[in-house]
PDB file of C-alpha atoms in Angstrom:
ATOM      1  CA  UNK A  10      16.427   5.166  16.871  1.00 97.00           C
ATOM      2  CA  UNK A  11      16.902   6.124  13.528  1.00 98.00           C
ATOM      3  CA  UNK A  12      14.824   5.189  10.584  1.00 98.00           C
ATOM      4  CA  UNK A  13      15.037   5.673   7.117  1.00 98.00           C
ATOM      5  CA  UNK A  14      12.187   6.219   5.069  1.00 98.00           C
ATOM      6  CA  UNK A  15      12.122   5.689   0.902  1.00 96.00           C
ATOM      7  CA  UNK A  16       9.036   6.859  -0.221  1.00 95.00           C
ATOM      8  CA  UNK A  17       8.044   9.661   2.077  1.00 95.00           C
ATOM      9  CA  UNK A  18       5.898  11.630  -0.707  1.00 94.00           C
ATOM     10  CA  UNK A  19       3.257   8.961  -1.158  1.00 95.00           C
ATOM     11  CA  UNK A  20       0.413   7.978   0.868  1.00 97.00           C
ATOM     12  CA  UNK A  21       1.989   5.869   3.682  1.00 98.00           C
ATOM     13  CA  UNK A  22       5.185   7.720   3.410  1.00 97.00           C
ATOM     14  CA  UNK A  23       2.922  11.294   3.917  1.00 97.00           C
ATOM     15  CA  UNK A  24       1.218   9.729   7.101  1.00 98.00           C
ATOM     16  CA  UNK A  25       4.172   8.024   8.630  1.00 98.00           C
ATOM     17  CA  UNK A  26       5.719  11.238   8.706  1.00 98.00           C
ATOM     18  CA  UNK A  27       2.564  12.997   9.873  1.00 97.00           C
ATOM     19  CA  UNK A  28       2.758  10.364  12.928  1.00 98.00           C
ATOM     20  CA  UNK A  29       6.500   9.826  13.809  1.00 98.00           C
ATOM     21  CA  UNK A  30       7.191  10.161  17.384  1.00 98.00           C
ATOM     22  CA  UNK A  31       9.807  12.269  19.383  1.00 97.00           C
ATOM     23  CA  UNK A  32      11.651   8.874  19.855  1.00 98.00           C
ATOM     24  CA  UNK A  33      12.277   8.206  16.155  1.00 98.00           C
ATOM     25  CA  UNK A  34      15.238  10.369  14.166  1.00 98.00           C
ATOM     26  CA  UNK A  35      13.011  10.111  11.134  1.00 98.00           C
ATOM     27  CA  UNK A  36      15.023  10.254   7.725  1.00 97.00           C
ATOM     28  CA  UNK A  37      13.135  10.736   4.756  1.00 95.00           C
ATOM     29  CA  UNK A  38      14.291  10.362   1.505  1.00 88.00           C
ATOM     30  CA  UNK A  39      12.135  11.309  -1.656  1.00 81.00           C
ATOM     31  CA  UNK A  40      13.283  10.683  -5.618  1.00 78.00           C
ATOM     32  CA  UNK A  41      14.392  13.886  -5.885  1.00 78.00           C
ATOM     33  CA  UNK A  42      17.068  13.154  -3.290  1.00 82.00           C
ATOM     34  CA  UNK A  43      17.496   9.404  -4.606  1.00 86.00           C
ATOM     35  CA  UNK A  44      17.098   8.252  -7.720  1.00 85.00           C
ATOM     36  CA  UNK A  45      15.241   4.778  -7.242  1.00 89.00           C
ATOM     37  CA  UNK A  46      16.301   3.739 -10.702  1.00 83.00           C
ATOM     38  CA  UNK A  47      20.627   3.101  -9.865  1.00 80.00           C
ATOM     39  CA  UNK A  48      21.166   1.087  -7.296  1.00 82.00           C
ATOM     40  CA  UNK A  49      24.656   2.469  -6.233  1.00 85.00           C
ATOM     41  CA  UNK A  50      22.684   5.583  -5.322  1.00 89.00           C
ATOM     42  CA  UNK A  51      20.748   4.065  -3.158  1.00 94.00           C
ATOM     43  CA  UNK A  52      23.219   2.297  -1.931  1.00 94.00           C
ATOM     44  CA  UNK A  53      25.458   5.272  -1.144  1.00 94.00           C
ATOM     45  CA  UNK A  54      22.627   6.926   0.915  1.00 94.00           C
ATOM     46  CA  UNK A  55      21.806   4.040   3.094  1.00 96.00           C
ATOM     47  CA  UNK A  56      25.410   3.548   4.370  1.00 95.00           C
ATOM     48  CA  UNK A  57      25.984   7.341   4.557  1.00 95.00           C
ATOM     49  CA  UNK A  58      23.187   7.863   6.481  1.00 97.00           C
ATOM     50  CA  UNK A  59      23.581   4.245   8.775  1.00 98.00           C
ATOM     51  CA  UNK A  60      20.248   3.606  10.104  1.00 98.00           C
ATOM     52  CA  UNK A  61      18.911   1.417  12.283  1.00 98.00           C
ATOM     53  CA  UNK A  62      15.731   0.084  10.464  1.00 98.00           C
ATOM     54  CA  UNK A  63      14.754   0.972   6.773  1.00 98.00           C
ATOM     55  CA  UNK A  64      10.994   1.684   5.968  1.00 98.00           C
ATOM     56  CA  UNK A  65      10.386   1.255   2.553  1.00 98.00           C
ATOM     57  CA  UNK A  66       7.021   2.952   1.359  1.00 97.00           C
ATOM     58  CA  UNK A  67       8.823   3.626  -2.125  1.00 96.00           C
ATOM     59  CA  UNK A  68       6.379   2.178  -5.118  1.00 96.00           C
ATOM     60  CA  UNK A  69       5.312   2.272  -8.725  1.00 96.00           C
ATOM     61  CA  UNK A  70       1.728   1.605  -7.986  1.00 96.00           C
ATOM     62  CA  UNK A  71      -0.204   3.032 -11.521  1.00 96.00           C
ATOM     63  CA  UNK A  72      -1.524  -0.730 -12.381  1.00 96.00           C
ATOM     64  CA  UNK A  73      -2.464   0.452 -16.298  1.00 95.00           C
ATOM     65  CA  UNK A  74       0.635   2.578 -16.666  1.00 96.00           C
ATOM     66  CA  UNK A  75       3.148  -0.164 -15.523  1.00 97.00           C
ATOM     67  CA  UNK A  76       1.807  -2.089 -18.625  1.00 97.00           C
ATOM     68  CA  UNK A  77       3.837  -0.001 -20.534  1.00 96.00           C
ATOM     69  CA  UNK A  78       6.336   1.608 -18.411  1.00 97.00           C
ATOM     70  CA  UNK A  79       8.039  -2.043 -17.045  1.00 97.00           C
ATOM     71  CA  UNK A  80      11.315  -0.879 -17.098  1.00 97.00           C
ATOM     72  CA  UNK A  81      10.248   1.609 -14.512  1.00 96.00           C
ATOM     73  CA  UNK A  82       8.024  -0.761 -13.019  1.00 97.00           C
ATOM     74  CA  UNK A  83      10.587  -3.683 -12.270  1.00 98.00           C
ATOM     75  CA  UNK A  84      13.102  -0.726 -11.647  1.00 96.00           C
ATOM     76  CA  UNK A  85      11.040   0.405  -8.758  1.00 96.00           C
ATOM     77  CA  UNK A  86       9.433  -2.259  -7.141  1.00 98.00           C
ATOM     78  CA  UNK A  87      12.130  -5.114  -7.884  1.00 98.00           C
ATOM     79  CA  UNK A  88      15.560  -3.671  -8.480  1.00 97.00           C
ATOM     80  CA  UNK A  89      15.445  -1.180  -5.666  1.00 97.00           C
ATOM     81  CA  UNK A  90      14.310  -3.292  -2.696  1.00 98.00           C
ATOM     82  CA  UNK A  91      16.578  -5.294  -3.798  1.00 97.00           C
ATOM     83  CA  UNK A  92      19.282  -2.949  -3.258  1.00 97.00           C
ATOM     84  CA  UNK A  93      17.823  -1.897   0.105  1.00 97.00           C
ATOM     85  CA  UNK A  94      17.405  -5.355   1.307  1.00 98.00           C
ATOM     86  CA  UNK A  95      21.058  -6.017   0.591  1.00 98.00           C
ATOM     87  CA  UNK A  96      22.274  -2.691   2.414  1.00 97.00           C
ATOM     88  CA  UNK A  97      20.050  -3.979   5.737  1.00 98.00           C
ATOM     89  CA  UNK A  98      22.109  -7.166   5.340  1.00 98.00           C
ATOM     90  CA  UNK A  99      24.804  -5.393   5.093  1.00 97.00           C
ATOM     91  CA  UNK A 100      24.142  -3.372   8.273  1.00 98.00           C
ATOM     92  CA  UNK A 101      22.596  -5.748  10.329  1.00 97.00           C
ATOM     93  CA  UNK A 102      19.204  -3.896  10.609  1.00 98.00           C
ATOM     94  CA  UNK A 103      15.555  -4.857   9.529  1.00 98.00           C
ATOM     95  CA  UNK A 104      13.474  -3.519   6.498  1.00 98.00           C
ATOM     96  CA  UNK A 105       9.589  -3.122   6.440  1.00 98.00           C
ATOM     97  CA  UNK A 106       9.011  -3.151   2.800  1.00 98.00           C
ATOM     98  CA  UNK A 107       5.084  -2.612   1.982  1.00 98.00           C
ATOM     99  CA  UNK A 108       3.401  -4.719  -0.686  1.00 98.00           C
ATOM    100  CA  UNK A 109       0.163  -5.562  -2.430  1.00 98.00           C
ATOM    101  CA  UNK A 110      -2.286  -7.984  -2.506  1.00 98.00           C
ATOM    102  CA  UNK A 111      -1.875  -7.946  -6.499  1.00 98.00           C
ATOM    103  CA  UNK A 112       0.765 -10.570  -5.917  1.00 98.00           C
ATOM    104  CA  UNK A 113      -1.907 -13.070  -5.837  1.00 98.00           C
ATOM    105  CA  UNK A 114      -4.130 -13.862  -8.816  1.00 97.00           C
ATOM    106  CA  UNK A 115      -7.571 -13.357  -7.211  1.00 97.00           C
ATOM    107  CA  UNK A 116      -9.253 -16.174  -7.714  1.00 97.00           C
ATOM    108  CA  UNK A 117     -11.735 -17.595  -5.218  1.00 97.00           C
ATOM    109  CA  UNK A 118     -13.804 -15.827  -2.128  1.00 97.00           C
ATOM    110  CA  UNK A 119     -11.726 -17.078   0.678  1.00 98.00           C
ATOM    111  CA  UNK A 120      -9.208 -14.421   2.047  1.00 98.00           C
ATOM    112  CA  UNK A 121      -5.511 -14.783   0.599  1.00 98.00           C
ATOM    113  CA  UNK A 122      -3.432 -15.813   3.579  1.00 98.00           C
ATOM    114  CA  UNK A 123       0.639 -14.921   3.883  1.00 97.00           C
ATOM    115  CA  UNK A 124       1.574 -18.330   2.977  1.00 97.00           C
ATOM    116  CA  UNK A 125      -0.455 -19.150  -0.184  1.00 98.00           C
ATOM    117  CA  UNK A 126       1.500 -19.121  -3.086  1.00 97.00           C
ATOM    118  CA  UNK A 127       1.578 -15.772  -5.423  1.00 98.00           C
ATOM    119  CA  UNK A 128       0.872 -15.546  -9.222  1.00 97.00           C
ATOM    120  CA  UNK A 129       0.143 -12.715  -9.855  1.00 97.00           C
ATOM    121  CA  UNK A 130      -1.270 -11.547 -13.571  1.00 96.00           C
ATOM    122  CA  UNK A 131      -0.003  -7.976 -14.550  1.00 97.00           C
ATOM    123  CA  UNK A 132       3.159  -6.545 -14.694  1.00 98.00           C
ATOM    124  CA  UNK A 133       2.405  -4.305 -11.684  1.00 98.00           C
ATOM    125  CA  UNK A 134       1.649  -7.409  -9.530  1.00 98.00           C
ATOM    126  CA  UNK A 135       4.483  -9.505 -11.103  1.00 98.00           C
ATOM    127  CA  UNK A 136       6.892  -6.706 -10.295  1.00 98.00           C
ATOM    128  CA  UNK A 137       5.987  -6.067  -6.598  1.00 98.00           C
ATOM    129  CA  UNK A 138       6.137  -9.977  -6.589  1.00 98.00           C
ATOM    130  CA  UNK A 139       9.475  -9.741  -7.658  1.00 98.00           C
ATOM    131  CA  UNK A 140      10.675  -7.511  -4.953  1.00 98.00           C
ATOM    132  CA  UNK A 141       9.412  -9.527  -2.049  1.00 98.00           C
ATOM    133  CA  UNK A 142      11.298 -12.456  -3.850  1.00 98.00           C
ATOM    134  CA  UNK A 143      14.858 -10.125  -3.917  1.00 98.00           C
ATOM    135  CA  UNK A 144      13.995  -9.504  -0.441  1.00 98.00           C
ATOM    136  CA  UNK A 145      13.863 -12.924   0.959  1.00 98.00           C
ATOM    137  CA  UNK A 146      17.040 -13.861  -1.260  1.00 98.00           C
ATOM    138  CA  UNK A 147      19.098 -10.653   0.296  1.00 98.00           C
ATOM    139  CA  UNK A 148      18.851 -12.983   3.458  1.00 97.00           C
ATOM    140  CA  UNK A 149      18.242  -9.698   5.525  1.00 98.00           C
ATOM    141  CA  UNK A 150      15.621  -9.693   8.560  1.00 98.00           C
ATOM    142  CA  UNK A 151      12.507  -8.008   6.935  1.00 98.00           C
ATOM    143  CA  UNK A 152       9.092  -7.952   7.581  1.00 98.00           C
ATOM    144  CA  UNK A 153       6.756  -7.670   4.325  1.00 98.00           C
ATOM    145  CA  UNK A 154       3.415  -5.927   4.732  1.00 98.00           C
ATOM    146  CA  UNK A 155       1.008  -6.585   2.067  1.00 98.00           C
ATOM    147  CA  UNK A 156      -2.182  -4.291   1.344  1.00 98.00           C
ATOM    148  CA  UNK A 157      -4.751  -3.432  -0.706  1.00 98.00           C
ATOM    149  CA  UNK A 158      -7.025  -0.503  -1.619  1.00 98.00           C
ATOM    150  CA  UNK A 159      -5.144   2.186  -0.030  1.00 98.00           C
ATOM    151  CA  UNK A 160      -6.556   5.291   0.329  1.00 98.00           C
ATOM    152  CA  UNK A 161      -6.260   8.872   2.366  1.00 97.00           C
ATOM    153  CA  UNK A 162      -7.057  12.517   1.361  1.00 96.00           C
ATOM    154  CA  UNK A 163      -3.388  12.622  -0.312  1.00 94.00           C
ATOM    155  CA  UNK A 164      -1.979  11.721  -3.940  1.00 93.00           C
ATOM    156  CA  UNK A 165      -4.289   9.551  -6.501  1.00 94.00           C
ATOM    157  CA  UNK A 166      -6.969   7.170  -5.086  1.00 97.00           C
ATOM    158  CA  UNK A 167     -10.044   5.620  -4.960  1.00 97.00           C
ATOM    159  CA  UNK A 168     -11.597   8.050  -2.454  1.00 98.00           C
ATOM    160  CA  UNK A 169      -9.941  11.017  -3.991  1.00 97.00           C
ATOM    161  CA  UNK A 170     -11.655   9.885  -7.554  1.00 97.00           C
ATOM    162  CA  UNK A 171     -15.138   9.330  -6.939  1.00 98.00           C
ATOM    163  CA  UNK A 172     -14.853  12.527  -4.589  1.00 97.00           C
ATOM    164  CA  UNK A 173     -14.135  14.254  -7.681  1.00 96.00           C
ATOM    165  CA  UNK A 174     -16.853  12.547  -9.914  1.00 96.00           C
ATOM    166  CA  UNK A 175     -19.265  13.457  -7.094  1.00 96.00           C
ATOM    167  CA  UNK A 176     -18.843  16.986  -7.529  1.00 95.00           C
ATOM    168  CA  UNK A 177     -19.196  16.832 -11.147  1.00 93.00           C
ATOM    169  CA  UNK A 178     -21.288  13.935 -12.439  1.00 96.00           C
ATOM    170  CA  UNK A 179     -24.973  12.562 -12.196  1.00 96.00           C
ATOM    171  CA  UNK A 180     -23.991   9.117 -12.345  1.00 97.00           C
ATOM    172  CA  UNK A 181     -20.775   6.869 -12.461  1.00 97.00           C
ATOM    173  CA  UNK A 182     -20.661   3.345 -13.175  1.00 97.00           C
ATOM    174  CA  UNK A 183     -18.098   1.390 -10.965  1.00 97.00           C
ATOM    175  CA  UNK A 184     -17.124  -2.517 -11.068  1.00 97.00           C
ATOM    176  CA  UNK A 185     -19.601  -4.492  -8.444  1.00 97.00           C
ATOM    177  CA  UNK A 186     -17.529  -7.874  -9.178  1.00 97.00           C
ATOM    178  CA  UNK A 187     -14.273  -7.105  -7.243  1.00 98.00           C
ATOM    179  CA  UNK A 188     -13.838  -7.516  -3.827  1.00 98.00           C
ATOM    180  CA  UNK A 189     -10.980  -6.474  -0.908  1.00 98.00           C
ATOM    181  CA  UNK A 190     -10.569  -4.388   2.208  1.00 98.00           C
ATOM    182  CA  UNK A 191     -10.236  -0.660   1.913  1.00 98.00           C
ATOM    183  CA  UNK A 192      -6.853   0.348   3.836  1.00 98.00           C
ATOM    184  CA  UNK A 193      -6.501   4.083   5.523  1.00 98.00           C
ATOM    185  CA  UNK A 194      -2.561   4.971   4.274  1.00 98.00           C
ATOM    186  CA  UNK A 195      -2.951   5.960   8.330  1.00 98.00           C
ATOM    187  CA  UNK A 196      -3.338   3.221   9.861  1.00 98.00           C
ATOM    188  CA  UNK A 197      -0.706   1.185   7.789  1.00 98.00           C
ATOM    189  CA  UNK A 198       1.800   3.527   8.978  1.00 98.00           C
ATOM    190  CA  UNK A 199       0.723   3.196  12.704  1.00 98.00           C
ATOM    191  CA  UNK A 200       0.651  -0.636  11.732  1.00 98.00           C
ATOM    192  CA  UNK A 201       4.052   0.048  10.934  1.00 98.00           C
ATOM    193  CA  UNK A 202       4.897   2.332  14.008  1.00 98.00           C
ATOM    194  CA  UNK A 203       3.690  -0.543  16.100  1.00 98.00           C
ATOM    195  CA  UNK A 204       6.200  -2.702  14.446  1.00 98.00           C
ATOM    196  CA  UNK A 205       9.246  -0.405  14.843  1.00 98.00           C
ATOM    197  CA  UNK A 206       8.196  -0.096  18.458  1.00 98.00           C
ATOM    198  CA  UNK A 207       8.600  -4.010  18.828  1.00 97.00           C
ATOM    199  CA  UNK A 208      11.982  -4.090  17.403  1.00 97.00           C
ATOM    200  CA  UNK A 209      12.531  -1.154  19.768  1.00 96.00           C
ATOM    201  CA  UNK A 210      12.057  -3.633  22.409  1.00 96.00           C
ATOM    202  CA  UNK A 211      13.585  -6.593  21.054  1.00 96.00           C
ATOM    203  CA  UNK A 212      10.953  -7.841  19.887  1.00 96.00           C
ATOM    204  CA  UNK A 213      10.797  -8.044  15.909  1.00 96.00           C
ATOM    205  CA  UNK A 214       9.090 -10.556  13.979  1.00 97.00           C
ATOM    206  CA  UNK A 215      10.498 -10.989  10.564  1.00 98.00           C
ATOM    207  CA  UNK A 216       7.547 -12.471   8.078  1.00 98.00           C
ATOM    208  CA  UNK A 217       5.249 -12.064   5.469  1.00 98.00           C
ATOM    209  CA  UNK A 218       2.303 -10.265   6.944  1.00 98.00           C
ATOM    210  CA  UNK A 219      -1.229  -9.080   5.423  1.00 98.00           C
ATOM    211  CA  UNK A 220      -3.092  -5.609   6.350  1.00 98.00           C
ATOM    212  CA  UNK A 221      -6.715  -4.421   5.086  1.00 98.00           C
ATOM    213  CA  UNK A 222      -9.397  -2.596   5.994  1.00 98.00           C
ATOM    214  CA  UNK A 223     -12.958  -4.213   7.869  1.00 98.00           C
ATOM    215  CA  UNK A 224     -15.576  -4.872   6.329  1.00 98.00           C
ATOM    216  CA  UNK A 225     -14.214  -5.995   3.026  1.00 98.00           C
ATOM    217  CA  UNK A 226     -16.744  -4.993   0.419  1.00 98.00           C
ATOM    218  CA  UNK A 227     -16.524  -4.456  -3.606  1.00 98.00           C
ATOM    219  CA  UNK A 228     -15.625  -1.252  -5.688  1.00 98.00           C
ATOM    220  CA  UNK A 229     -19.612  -0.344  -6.012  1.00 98.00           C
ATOM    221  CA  UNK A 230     -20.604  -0.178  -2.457  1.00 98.00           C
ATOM    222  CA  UNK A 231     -17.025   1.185  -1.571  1.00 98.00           C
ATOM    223  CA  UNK A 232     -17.987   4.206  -4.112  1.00 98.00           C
ATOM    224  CA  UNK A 233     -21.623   4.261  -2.735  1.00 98.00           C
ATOM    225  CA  UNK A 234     -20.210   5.081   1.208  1.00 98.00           C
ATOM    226  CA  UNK A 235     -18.048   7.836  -0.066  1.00 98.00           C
ATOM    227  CA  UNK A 236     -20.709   9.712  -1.911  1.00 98.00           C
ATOM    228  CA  UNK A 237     -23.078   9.039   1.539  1.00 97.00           C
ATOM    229  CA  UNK A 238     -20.404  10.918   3.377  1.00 97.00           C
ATOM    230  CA  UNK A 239     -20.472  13.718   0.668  1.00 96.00           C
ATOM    231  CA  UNK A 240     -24.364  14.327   1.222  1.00 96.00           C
ATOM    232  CA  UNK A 241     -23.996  13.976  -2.507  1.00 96.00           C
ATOM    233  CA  UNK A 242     -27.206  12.706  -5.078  1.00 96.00           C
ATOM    234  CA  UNK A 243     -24.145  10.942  -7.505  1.00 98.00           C
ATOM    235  CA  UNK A 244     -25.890   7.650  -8.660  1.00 98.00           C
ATOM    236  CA  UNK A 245     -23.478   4.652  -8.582  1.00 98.00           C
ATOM    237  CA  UNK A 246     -24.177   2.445 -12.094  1.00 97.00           C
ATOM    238  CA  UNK A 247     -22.846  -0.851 -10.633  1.00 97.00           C
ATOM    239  CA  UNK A 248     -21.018  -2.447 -13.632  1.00 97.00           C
ATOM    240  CA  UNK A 249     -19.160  -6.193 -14.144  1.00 96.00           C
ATOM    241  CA  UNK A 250     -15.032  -5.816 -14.498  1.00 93.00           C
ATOM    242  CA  UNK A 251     -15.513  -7.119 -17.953  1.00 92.00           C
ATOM    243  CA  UNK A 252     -17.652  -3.446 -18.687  1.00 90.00           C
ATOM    244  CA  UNK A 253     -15.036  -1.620 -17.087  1.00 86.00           C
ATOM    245  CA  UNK A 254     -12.146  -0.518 -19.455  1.00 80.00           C
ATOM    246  CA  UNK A 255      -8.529  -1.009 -18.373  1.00 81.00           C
ATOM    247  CA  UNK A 256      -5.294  -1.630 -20.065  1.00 78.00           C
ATOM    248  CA  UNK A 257      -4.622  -4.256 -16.790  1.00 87.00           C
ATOM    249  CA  UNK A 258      -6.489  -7.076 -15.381  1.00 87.00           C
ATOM    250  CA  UNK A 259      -7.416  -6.104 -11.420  1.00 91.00           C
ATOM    251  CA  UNK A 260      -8.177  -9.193  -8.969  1.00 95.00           C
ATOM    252  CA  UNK A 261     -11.575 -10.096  -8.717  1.00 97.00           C
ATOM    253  CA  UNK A 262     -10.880 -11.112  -4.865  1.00 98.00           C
ATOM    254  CA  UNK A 263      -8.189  -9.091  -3.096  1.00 98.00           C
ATOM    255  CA  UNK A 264      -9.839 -10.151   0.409  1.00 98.00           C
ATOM    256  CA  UNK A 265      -6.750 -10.442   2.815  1.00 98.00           C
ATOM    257  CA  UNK A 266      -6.490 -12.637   6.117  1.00 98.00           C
ATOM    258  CA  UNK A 267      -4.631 -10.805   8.205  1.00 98.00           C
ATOM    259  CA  UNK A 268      -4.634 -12.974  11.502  1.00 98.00           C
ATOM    260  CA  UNK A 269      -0.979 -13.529  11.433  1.00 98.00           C
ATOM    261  CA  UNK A 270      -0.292 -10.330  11.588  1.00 98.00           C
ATOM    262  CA  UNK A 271      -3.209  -9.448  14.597  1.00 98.00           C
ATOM    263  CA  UNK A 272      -1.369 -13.020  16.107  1.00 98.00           C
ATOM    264  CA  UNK A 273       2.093 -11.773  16.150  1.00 98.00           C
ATOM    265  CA  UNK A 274       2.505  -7.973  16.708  1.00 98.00           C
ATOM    266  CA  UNK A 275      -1.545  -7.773  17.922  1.00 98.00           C
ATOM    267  CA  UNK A 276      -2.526  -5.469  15.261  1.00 98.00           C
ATOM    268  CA  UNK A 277      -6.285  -5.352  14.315  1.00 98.00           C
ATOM    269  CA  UNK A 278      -7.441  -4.758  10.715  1.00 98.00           C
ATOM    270  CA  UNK A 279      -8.602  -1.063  10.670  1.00 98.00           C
ATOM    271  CA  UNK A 280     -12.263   0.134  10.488  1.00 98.00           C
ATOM    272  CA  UNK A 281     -12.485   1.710   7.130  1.00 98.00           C
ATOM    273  CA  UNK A 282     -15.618   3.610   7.305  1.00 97.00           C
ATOM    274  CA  UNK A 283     -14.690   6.698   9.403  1.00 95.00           C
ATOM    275  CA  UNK A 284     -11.322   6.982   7.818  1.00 97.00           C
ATOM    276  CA  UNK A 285     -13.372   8.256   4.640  1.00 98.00           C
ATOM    277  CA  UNK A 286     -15.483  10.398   6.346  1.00 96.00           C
ATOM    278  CA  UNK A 287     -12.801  11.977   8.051  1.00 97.00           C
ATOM    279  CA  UNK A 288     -10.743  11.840   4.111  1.00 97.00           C
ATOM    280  CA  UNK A 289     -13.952  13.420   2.921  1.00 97.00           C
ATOM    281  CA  UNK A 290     -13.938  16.141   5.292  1.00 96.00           C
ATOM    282  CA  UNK A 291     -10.472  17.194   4.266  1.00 96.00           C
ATOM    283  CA  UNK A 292     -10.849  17.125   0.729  1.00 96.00           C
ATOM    284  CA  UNK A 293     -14.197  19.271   1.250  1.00 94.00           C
ATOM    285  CA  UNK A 294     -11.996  21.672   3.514  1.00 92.00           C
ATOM    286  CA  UNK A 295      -9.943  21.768   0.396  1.00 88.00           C
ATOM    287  CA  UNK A 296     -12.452  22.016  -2.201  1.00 85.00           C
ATOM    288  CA  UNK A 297     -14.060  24.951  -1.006  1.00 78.00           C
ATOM    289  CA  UNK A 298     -10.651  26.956  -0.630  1.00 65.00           C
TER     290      UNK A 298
END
């Protein structure tokens, strides 16, 4: 079977190629090879290279930059899938397209489910929003995975910052006030593995489906469990959003029900904790190099 993956340099793109099986002719495609931003290139490289599903891990995801940058924003996360999405309608073959629980506006405590309505409030959110929308227009058989919190020992993250605090600071102050599930980049590419393997079999579930880590817990104690794996003395100043300056609003409850997705395709929401030790570990490996 042959996939084709956009976004292979970023976090789920790094460990779906760190995972991809014998059984899978894996094609990755970065932006240096195509440029996101023109839609006949993309275009071009789908039906040159024919697939037979289309894994799109391919994201602007800096929430403060997109403020600014939305051409780039919309370019990425709209205008391409929807490019993509037409080209799988084209060919007859399914997309996974990951997405973000930023689509939603975070109010409330209960867990967003896949069927509530999105709003979401910044132009990052609005613009992933967007692309699920051009998806589901293409008329293409997709299945749309939305996340939250990712994290690994690769590219910028929430692990990968307080790590670096940790080694340098006394104290840190991080928001107390926002809640969601911490999601290893690892196990939403087996997540997505387990996927392709049911379309392998004839068994693929188009749908709207949500992914995040167990427990869910807030920024704070999220920041407190990483420095406990560090054996580090970093104090954690637990601070209200409002305190914490940022040129975009962040959801104050980015919980995620993910029984749908646990329902259809019998994935389980991943345990968090020992995915950042084992992060940790790696990123000591490398600081001490």
């Amino acid at each position: 079977m042959k996939v084709l993956l956009f976004g292979s340099t970023g976090q789920v793109g790094q460990a779906f190629c760190s995972i991809c099986p014998d059984w899978i002719d894996l094609v990755s495609l970065t932006r240096e090879s195509v440029n996101l931003n023109l839609q006949n290139n993309i275009s071009e490289s789908i039906q040159s290279i024919q697939p037979d599903l289309i894994l799109n891990a391919a994201a602007f995801t800096n929430v403060d930059l997109a403020e600014t940058e939305r051409e780039e924003a919309f370019a990425i996360n709209q205008y391409a899938p929807k490019q993509i999405a037409h080209d799988a309608k084209k060919l007859g073959v399914p997309l996974i397209h990951i997405s973000t629980d930023f689509v939603f506006d975070g109010s409330g405590t209960r867990p967003w489910k896949a069927s509530d309505t999105p709003k979401p409030t910044n132009i990052y959110g609005k613009s992933k929003w967007g692309g699920e929308q051009e998806i589901i227009e293409a008329g293409c058989l997709f299945c749309i995975l939305r996340t939250s919190w990712v994290f690994s020992e690769n590219r910028n993250n929430f692990v990968k910052s307080i790590f670096k605090f940790a080694k340098s600071k006394e104290s840190i102050d991080v928001v107390f006030d926002q809640h969601g599930g911490p999601t290893p980049a690892l196990a939403i590419a087996k997540a997505c593995l387990e996927i392709i393997s049911h379309h392998k079999r004839n068994q693929f579930q188009a749908g709207i489906f949500h992914y995040s880590g167990s427990p869910n817990t807030n920024w704070a104690s999220f920041a407190e469990h990483i420095i406990k794996c560090m054996n580090s003395n970093t104090k954690v100043n637990k601070i209200p959003a409002k305190e914490y300056d940022s040129a975009s609003t962040r959801p104050e409850n980015s919980r995620l029900n993910c029984d749908s997705l646990f329902s259809t395709y019998n994935i389980k929401r991943p345990e968090w904790r020992n995915s950042v030790a084992e992060a940790i570990a790696i990123l000591e490996e490398k600081y001490e190099q």
